[in-house]
Short mmCIF file of C-alpha atoms in Angstrom, two decimals:
data_model
loop_
_atom_site.label_atom_id
_atom_site.label_comp_id
_atom_site.label_asym_id
_atom_site.label_seq_id
_atom_site.Cartn_x
_atom_site.Cartn_y
_atom_site.Cartn_z
CA MET A 1 -75.48 20.47 -143.93
CA ASP A 2 -76.87 16.94 -143.64
CA ILE A 3 -75.20 15.69 -140.45
CA LYS A 4 -75.89 12.02 -141.14
CA LYS A 5 -74.37 12.19 -144.62
CA ASN A 6 -71.32 14.01 -143.28
CA SER A 7 -70.96 12.29 -139.90
CA ALA A 8 -67.55 10.79 -140.69
CA ASN A 9 -66.15 14.16 -141.78
CA ILE A 10 -67.63 15.88 -138.73
CA VAL A 11 -65.88 13.37 -136.47
CA SER A 12 -62.59 13.87 -138.37
CA ILE A 13 -62.73 17.62 -137.76
CA SER A 14 -64.12 17.42 -134.20
CA ARG A 15 -61.24 15.27 -132.98
CA ILE A 16 -58.86 18.15 -133.70
CA PHE A 17 -60.71 20.35 -131.20
CA VAL A 18 -60.83 17.54 -128.63
CA ALA A 19 -57.04 17.23 -128.92
CA PHE A 20 -56.64 21.03 -128.59
CA ALA A 21 -58.66 20.90 -125.35
CA ALA A 22 -56.52 18.03 -124.05
CA ILE A 23 -53.31 19.90 -124.82
CA ALA A 24 -54.57 23.16 -123.28
CA LEU A 25 -55.25 21.35 -120.00
CA LEU A 26 -51.58 20.31 -119.75
CA PHE A 27 -50.68 23.96 -119.16
CA ARG A 28 -52.87 24.20 -116.06
CA HIS A 29 -50.52 21.96 -114.04
CA THR A 30 -53.18 20.47 -111.76
CA THR A 31 -53.88 16.81 -111.10
CA THR A 32 -57.47 17.15 -112.27
CA SER A 33 -56.57 18.93 -115.51
CA TYR A 34 -53.97 16.26 -116.35
CA ILE A 35 -56.40 13.42 -115.70
CA ILE A 36 -59.03 15.07 -117.90
CA SER A 37 -56.34 15.66 -120.55
CA VAL A 38 -55.47 11.95 -120.57
CA ILE A 39 -59.15 11.04 -121.00
CA LEU A 40 -59.60 13.57 -123.83
CA THR A 41 -56.43 12.28 -125.51
CA ALA A 42 -57.84 8.76 -125.50
CA ILE A 43 -61.12 10.08 -126.92
CA ALA A 44 -59.38 12.13 -129.64
CA PHE A 45 -57.43 9.14 -130.91
CA SER A 46 -60.38 6.74 -130.65
CA MET A 47 -62.33 9.14 -132.87
CA ASP A 48 -59.84 8.34 -135.65
CA GLY A 49 -61.31 4.84 -135.78
CA VAL A 50 -64.88 6.12 -135.45
CA ASP A 51 -64.68 8.32 -138.56
CA GLY A 52 -63.47 5.37 -140.66
CA TYR A 53 -66.23 3.15 -139.28
CA LEU A 54 -68.90 5.74 -140.08
CA ALA A 55 -67.51 6.30 -143.57
CA ARG A 56 -67.72 2.57 -144.33
CA LYS A 57 -71.09 2.02 -142.65
CA TYR A 58 -72.86 4.93 -144.35
CA GLY A 59 -70.97 4.86 -147.65
CA GLN A 60 -69.31 8.21 -146.99
CA ALA A 61 -65.85 7.25 -148.27
CA SER A 62 -64.60 10.03 -150.56
CA GLN A 63 -61.50 11.95 -151.52
CA LEU A 64 -62.61 14.76 -149.22
CA GLY A 65 -63.06 12.29 -146.39
CA ALA A 66 -59.60 10.82 -146.99
CA VAL A 67 -58.05 14.29 -146.98
CA LEU A 68 -59.87 15.32 -143.78
CA ASP A 69 -58.87 12.06 -142.10
CA ILE A 70 -55.20 12.54 -142.92
CA MET A 71 -55.37 16.25 -142.06
CA GLY A 72 -56.85 15.40 -138.66
CA ASP A 73 -54.17 12.78 -138.07
CA ARG A 74 -51.39 15.22 -138.96
CA ILE A 75 -52.68 18.09 -136.81
CA VAL A 76 -53.42 15.95 -133.77
CA GLU A 77 -50.13 14.07 -133.93
CA ALA A 78 -48.05 17.20 -134.56
CA ILE A 79 -49.52 19.20 -131.67
CA TYR A 80 -48.68 16.44 -129.19
CA TRP A 81 -45.07 16.11 -130.42
CA ILE A 82 -44.65 19.90 -130.47
CA VAL A 83 -46.18 20.58 -127.07
CA PHE A 84 -44.32 17.72 -125.40
CA ALA A 85 -41.09 19.17 -126.78
CA VAL A 86 -42.06 22.69 -125.63
CA LEU A 87 -42.74 21.33 -122.13
CA GLY A 88 -39.35 19.61 -122.16
CA TRP A 89 -40.83 16.13 -121.99
CA LEU A 90 -39.35 14.95 -125.31
CA PRO A 91 -36.39 16.06 -127.48
CA VAL A 92 -37.22 18.56 -130.23
CA ILE A 93 -36.15 15.99 -132.85
CA PHE A 94 -39.58 14.32 -132.48
CA PRO A 95 -41.68 17.22 -133.80
CA ILE A 96 -39.01 18.02 -136.40
CA ILE A 97 -39.24 14.49 -137.83
CA CYS A 98 -43.04 14.41 -137.60
CA VAL A 99 -43.61 17.76 -139.30
CA THR A 100 -40.97 17.20 -141.99
CA ARG A 101 -42.37 13.79 -142.86
CA ALA A 102 -45.90 15.21 -142.97
CA PHE A 103 -44.96 18.04 -145.35
CA VAL A 104 -43.10 15.68 -147.68
CA THR A 105 -45.66 12.87 -147.85
CA ASP A 106 -48.74 15.08 -147.89
CA ASN A 107 -47.41 17.22 -150.73
CA ILE A 108 -46.72 14.08 -152.73
CA ARG A 109 -50.19 12.75 -151.91
CA SER A 110 -51.76 16.03 -153.00
CA VAL A 111 -50.28 15.44 -156.46
CA ALA A 112 -51.70 11.91 -156.38
CA LEU A 113 -55.14 13.37 -155.65
CA THR A 114 -54.96 15.57 -158.75
CA LYS A 115 -54.45 12.38 -160.75
CA GLY A 116 -57.54 10.70 -159.29
CA MET A 117 -55.75 8.53 -156.74
CA THR A 118 -56.61 8.27 -153.06
CA PRO A 119 -53.84 9.11 -150.58
CA PHE A 120 -53.19 5.44 -149.80
CA GLY A 121 -54.23 4.24 -153.25
CA MET A 122 -51.16 5.77 -154.85
CA GLN A 123 -49.02 2.86 -153.63
CA SER A 124 -48.58 0.38 -156.48
CA THR A 125 -46.01 -2.05 -155.04
CA GLU A 126 -46.92 -4.80 -152.59
CA TRP A 127 -44.36 -3.63 -150.05
CA GLY A 128 -45.59 -0.05 -150.40
CA LYS A 129 -49.20 -1.09 -149.85
CA TYR A 130 -48.21 -3.17 -146.83
CA ILE A 131 -46.17 -0.45 -145.14
CA CYS A 132 -48.63 2.37 -145.83
CA ALA A 133 -52.03 0.74 -145.80
CA SER A 134 -51.97 -2.65 -144.05
CA LYS A 135 -53.95 -3.00 -140.84
CA PHE A 136 -50.90 -4.31 -139.01
CA MET A 137 -48.77 -1.26 -139.82
CA LYS A 138 -51.59 1.23 -139.20
CA ILE A 139 -52.59 -0.34 -135.89
CA SER A 140 -48.99 -0.82 -134.67
CA TYR A 141 -48.17 2.81 -135.40
CA ALA A 142 -51.39 4.06 -133.81
CA VAL A 143 -50.98 1.96 -130.66
CA ALA A 144 -47.35 3.01 -130.12
CA LYS A 145 -48.21 6.68 -130.71
CA VAL A 146 -51.34 6.80 -128.54
CA ALA A 147 -49.76 4.80 -125.73
CA ALA A 148 -46.74 7.12 -125.77
CA PHE A 149 -48.88 10.28 -125.65
CA ILE A 150 -51.11 8.96 -122.85
CA LEU A 151 -48.25 7.59 -120.75
CA ILE A 152 -46.17 10.75 -121.12
CA SER A 153 -49.14 12.79 -119.88
CA ILE A 154 -49.66 10.39 -116.97
CA ALA A 155 -45.96 10.49 -116.03
CA TYR A 156 -46.17 14.23 -115.42
CA ILE A 157 -49.37 14.25 -113.36
CA PRO A 158 -48.63 16.52 -110.39
CA GLY A 159 -48.27 14.53 -107.19
CA LEU A 160 -47.54 11.21 -108.86
CA PRO A 161 -44.92 9.25 -106.84
CA GLU A 162 -41.46 9.76 -108.34
CA ASN A 163 -40.69 6.06 -108.81
CA ALA A 164 -43.95 5.46 -110.65
CA ALA A 165 -43.50 8.60 -112.74
CA ASN A 166 -39.97 7.60 -113.77
CA LEU A 167 -41.03 4.08 -114.75
CA ILE A 168 -44.05 5.30 -116.74
CA ASN A 169 -41.94 7.97 -118.44
CA THR A 170 -39.26 5.43 -119.45
CA ILE A 171 -41.86 3.19 -121.06
CA ALA A 172 -43.46 6.22 -122.73
CA VAL A 173 -40.18 7.42 -124.24
CA VAL A 174 -39.44 3.95 -125.64
CA LEU A 175 -42.90 3.91 -127.22
CA ALA A 176 -42.33 7.43 -128.56
CA TRP A 177 -39.16 6.25 -130.33
CA ILE A 178 -41.02 3.25 -131.75
CA ALA A 179 -43.79 5.57 -132.97
CA ILE A 180 -41.41 8.03 -134.62
CA ILE A 181 -39.58 5.15 -136.35
CA PHE A 182 -42.95 3.94 -137.68
CA CYS A 183 -43.61 7.53 -138.82
CA ILE A 184 -40.39 7.54 -140.86
CA VAL A 185 -40.78 4.01 -142.25
CA ARG A 186 -44.38 4.59 -143.36
CA GLY A 187 -43.26 7.66 -145.33
CA ILE A 188 -40.58 5.80 -147.31
CA PRO A 189 -42.91 4.09 -149.86
CA VAL A 190 -44.68 7.40 -150.57
CA ILE A 191 -41.36 9.00 -151.51
CA ALA A 192 -40.01 5.91 -153.28
CA GLU A 193 -43.09 5.55 -155.50
CA SER A 194 -43.64 9.26 -156.18
CA GLY A 195 -41.63 9.33 -159.40
CA LYS A 196 -44.55 8.00 -161.47
CA LEU A 197 -46.63 11.04 -160.47
CA PHE A 198 -44.27 13.40 -162.27
CA GLU A 199 -43.74 11.46 -165.50
#
């Protein structure tokens, strides 16, 4: 495999394993493991921007790259929602919404791929393009999600003063709700515009 020609795809796949490592450390329940987990979480989510940058810089944009990028996003996001719910840090409704939305939108997008469309290119209306593909919506969703995941992890660092932990956790939960609302809203255009794929 030519690493340079596939660097974006390698980053897309590698970030999944970075996120797995970050999540695994949360089960060690030590201050050091939680701090390393927070750092790895930040790295895993920053890699989402790196793969897009490499794809544009080296002309590696492709349907495979788009699929790997979305797959990486789905896996990384889902494991955080699921594990936080398992640990009792968030209600189970968060992973339920995330996973349900992912199954629905990604199945629709897989049909779009068979018709030669990119996952985000299937949106034909202006409002659909804005909600699914605009920089503002993508960045807002990403920031809320990443900030929530990092702050939730920080809030449960063993030995953190209770007042600080409670404040951080409150902010994190608000951001988690904002993120999950973005998750739902950004799936609406995919469903609303899917009818044309089955005509």
